[in-house]
Amino acid sequence: MFERYHIETKPAPLLSPVVSKFKIIRQENCINCGCCLRSCIYDVHQRLTADPRRMADPEHHLCKNCFRCIQECPAQALTKIINPDYRTLGNNYWRNELISRIWFEAETGRIPVLGAGYRGKFGGAGFDGMWTDLSEIVRPTRDGIHGREYINTAVDLGKKLPRLSFNAEQTLDVTLPPIVEIPLPVIFNPVPLPESFQPLQESFIRAASKLKTFAMTPISFLAATQNYNAVIPRLTSETAEIFLSECNRSNRLPLIVELDYEPKNTAALWSRLKKTWPNLIISVRLPFQPGVEKTVVALTQQGAEVIHLYADQEGKELNTSQPRFLKELVRSVHLSLVEKSIRDEVTLIVSGGIAAAEHIPKIIICGADLVGLDFSLAVALGCRMCVKCSWTDCPARLNKITTDWATQRLLNLMGAWRDQLLEIMSAMGLREVRRLRGETGRAIFQEEMEKEIFSDKFSG
Amino acid sequence: MLPEIKNAPERFKNQLAKYLVLRNPQCINCGTCAVVCPYQVHQRPAGYKRMSQPVHERCIGFRCLKNDFCCVHHCPRQALKLELNPLWETLGDARWPADLLKATWLQAETGEPTSSGLAYNYQTGQSGGGFDRLQFKNTDSSPVKINDNQVDTSLQLNKRPFGPKITIPIPVYGGGMSFGSIGLATMLARAKAAQAWGTFISTGEGGYPEELAPYDNHIITQVATGLFGVSERSLQRVRFMEFKYAQGAKPGLGGHLLGDKNTPSVAKFREAVPGTSLFSPFPFHSVYSVEDHKKHVDWIKAINPNILVSVKVSTPTDIDMVTVGSYYAGAHIVHLDGAYGGTGAAPEIAKKNIAMPIEYAVPKVHRFLCAEGIRDEITLIASGGIRTALDVAKVIALGADGVVIGTAELVALGCVRCGNCESGRGCPRGIATTDPELEKLIDADWGAQRIINMYRAWLKYWLQLLKKLGLTSFKELRGRMDLLEYGTREMEEEEKIQI
C-alpha cells in the first residue's frame, strides 16, 4: 500500500537558556507603577512574587520588540538593547539569525512564519544572491504543503545506466547497478564536527534511521549500532581491513560505504569491495578544490556511482587562496558532467555550508542531487558555533543531552526543512525534487540580472 | 484641492529617538540650553523653575557638536552629554532602518518632508541593493523655471479604449490588506485617506464590512484564489477590482490567515468557521492558461461592465510573458508585486527566496512591452518593497506608471515592523489586529490624518524632484533610467564607515 512520507515532529525545547535577541533594561528610576505589565501582551513584565510591590526582572526571551512598554512608561525607566550574547553568537557565515532560526525549527518542527515583509539585505554573495522561480498560472498541479497533490522529495543514491539493452528474448541484457532511494535529499555528515561530538553519533544514526536516510559513521561505531541500514561507514585504505573483518564477524553489510579519495589507492580498494559485494554502493569523498571538475569527470568515467563533494564549513573551496563558493562550484561540476553526457551516471552529494532550509533547493538547482548536513546538525542540538569546543564545559551543555531528545530535535529540523522545501517546490510547480536538479533556468541569479537590467544603462 | 494637513502626534507618551541628551545632577536649571538650542530640545515651561526632560527626538546628534549653538558647549556646568540611544539599533531592519521609520512617523505627524537638517536619513535604507543603491543623478537645476502648479503628478489608470476612465491625482494607491489581517479602524483610516486624496485602497481578500460603504468609490475589491468574500454585490458596489494571482511576499503560496485572527466577524464575511486557519490556495484552479484568464476577466465584466480590472501578479522569470497575457485578456492594469513586499503572515523562507525583486521586474517588463508596441495601452503598477517618496520616483524611472503602497501606510499609523501581525491577538500596537481590545488603540480619523499627512509630505518630495530634473509630470519620468545611477561598491563602503 502507498505510504505517505511523514516526519513526526513534537516540541523539544533547548536545555540551555535561549540566547534572546533583545534585553529590556529596567533602570533605577522605575516607580513600580505596573504600567508596563498592562501594556505588554506577551507577559514580559510581571510583579515579584516575593514582594508584589516591586516589578520583577523582565523576561527577555518573551519580548517581541513592540516597544509599547518603553513608549508608555511614565518614568521613561525602560529601554532595550541587543543582547551582547546574541551579538557574539555564530560568525560571519553562520550568522546569529541563522542559528536562532535553526533553534526554532529544531524546537518546534515548524516553518518560521512572521508578519510584515522581508527584513534583510537585498541580495549578496553566496546563496543570498539567488532567488527561485515561481509559476504564475500555467501549472498542472500543486497546493503547497496543505494540498491535495503529493510532492515527492525522494532522490536516488547510485548510478543510472545511460541506456538499457535487450537480448533476442526481449529480456534485459545488462546488469542494473545497485541503487537506493531515500525519501528526502539529505544525508547526515557529522564528519567535520569536532571529536567531542562523537558521543552524539548514536542520535545521528537513530534520527537518520527514522528519516529513512543515512548518517556517515566512523568504523569504530559499527559494532555498537543496531541501525545498520542507516549508516554509511567511512573508510580509507588504512581502515578498510577493520571494516572487512567487522563485516565478516557480524555477518552484516551496510548498503553504502564511503571512501576518502586517495588518488593512488582508491581504484584498487573500490574494485576489491565491488568484487566481494557487487551490490554495495560505494561513494567517493573528495574536496572541492581547483581542478575538482576534472577529477569528478574522470571518476565518473571510471565508473564511480556516488561522489560526495565537500567544501569548508562556510561553503568555500578548499586548498586555494581564491576560493569559489558552493553555488559556483556545484554549477561548474554539474555542467562539466552534462557536457560529457554522463550527468545521470553519478549521484552528487554536496556538503559544507548548508545552514538554512533554502540552501537545499538552491544547491540542488545548481546541480547537486542531495546535500550532506554537518554543522547544522550541531546547531540543532544547541551548539552556538562558539569554536571553543570543549566537551566538559560546553556552554550549550551538549554533554548533558539524551539520545531521545537529540533525535527528536533532528527530526524536527528535518520536518521543518522538508516542509520549506515543499513550499519552494510548490511555488515552482514541480512535483519531484529529482526534476529540480540543475534547473538553473528556474532560478534568478543576482549577477546575471544586474548585467541584464542595469549594465547597458549604467557604468560601474 | 489637496487634503488639509493637520498635526497628528503619535499615540504613545515617549517618542523613540536616535540620540539621547543626558542631563546630570550638576544642572542648575539656568535655562541657557533652552535659549541656544534652535531645535527646541530643551524647554522650561513658563512659571517653572526646573527644566523639562529634553525632547530627545528633536536633537540632530553628534554633528551639532560643530555648531556654535550646541547646548553641550554652552552649559556652564558641563551638565549635558550627548549619546547615541542604545535602543536605536533594536528598532527596524535593513530594509526599514530605524531612521526611515522615524522619518516616516514625523511626516505622518507634520505633513512636512523630513528636514535634511534633522538626524534621520530618509534617502535610502541599508539593504545594500536595489532602491538602496539606485540614486537620481546629481543634475544641475533645470534651466527652465517650473512652478508647482505646472507639475502634473496624476496617473490615468485606464489607458485602453474601453472601460471607465479614472484618473488619480497622485501615482499611488493603497495595497490589499484584508479585513482579518487588519482591523476595522485601520481599514477605515486607509479608506478615509484614500477618499480625501481621490485615490483607492484595496480591501484584500475576504470581503469588506458595511462600514466601508460610504467609501465605495475609493475601494478596490479583490478576487483572490480562495474567493473569500467575493459576491456579485461586492463587485457591483465598486469602480475598481483586482485579481490576485500571487503576492510578492509569498509568491506561489496563496493566502494565509491563521486561526487566531479569524474572529467571528471576520469569519462572517469569509463565510467560514471562526477560529480555523484559512488558506487561499494557489493558484486559481480555474486558470491554467491565458484563455482561462481571459474568461475570468470577461466574467467580471459581465457582472459589472463598468469596472476597472487590475491583475496582480508576482515576479517569476517569465513575468514579461505573463504581462502580455494579461493585456491580451483585456485587463486595464497589470500590477507587479515584487518579492520584498509586506504581508500579514508568510513563511520567512518565501519572503527572501522566491521570485525576483521589483527593481529587476519593472525594467524587464517595461522593455518587453515597449518592444511589443503595447506599452502605452497598459498601466503598469509596481509594489513590493517601495517604502518612500523616493522609491516611488525611482520605480517610475525604471518603467512603472504608478505604485501600490502598503507597509508605508501602516508605518504612518505607528508600525514598528516587529512582525507579530500574524500570531495570537495580532498587532500589539493595534494596527493589524481584529482583537476587540487592541483594536481600540487606533482611532480611524487620527489614522486617516496620519496617512493624508504622509502623502502630503511625499508630494512635496515629488514636486521638488521633478522640478529639479526639469520634468513637468511623472509621465515624462517613466522609463527614464538614464536619470538614475547605480551605486558601486564604494557606496556600500561609505555606508559602512558611516555606521
PDB file of C-alpha atoms in Angstrom, chain B residues 23 27-32 43-52:
ATOM      1  CA  ARG B  23      21.335  65.983  31.924  1.00  0.00           C
ATOM      2  CA  CYS B  27      22.411  71.135  36.212  1.00  0.00           C
ATOM      3  CA  ILE B  28      21.449  74.370  37.916  1.00  0.00           C
ATOM      4  CA  ASN B  29      18.390  74.936  35.745  1.00  0.00           C
ATOM      5  CA  CYS B  30      19.848  78.134  34.365  1.00  0.00           C
ATOM      6  CA  GLY B  31      17.995  77.716  31.067  1.00  0.00           C
ATOM      7  CA  THR B  32      20.966  78.527  28.826  1.00  0.00           C
ATOM      8  CA  GLN B  43      12.348  73.559  27.366  1.00  0.00           C
ATOM      9  CA  ARG B  44      11.339  75.194  30.588  1.00  0.00           C
ATOM     10  CA  PRO B  45       7.605  75.763  30.722  1.00  0.00           C
ATOM     11  CA  ALA B  46       6.635  79.264  31.804  1.00  0.00           C
ATOM     12  CA  GLY B  47       6.392  79.607  35.559  1.00  0.00           C
ATOM     13  CA  TYR B  48       8.547  76.568  36.254  1.00  0.00           C
ATOM     14  CA  LYS B  49      11.956  76.650  37.881  1.00  0.00           C
ATOM     15  CA  ARG B  50      13.196  73.312  36.617  1.00  0.00           C
ATOM     16  CA  MET B  51      13.974  72.282  33.078  1.00  0.00           C
ATOM     17  CA  SER B  52      11.673  69.705  31.439  1.00  0.00           C
TER      18      SER B  52
END
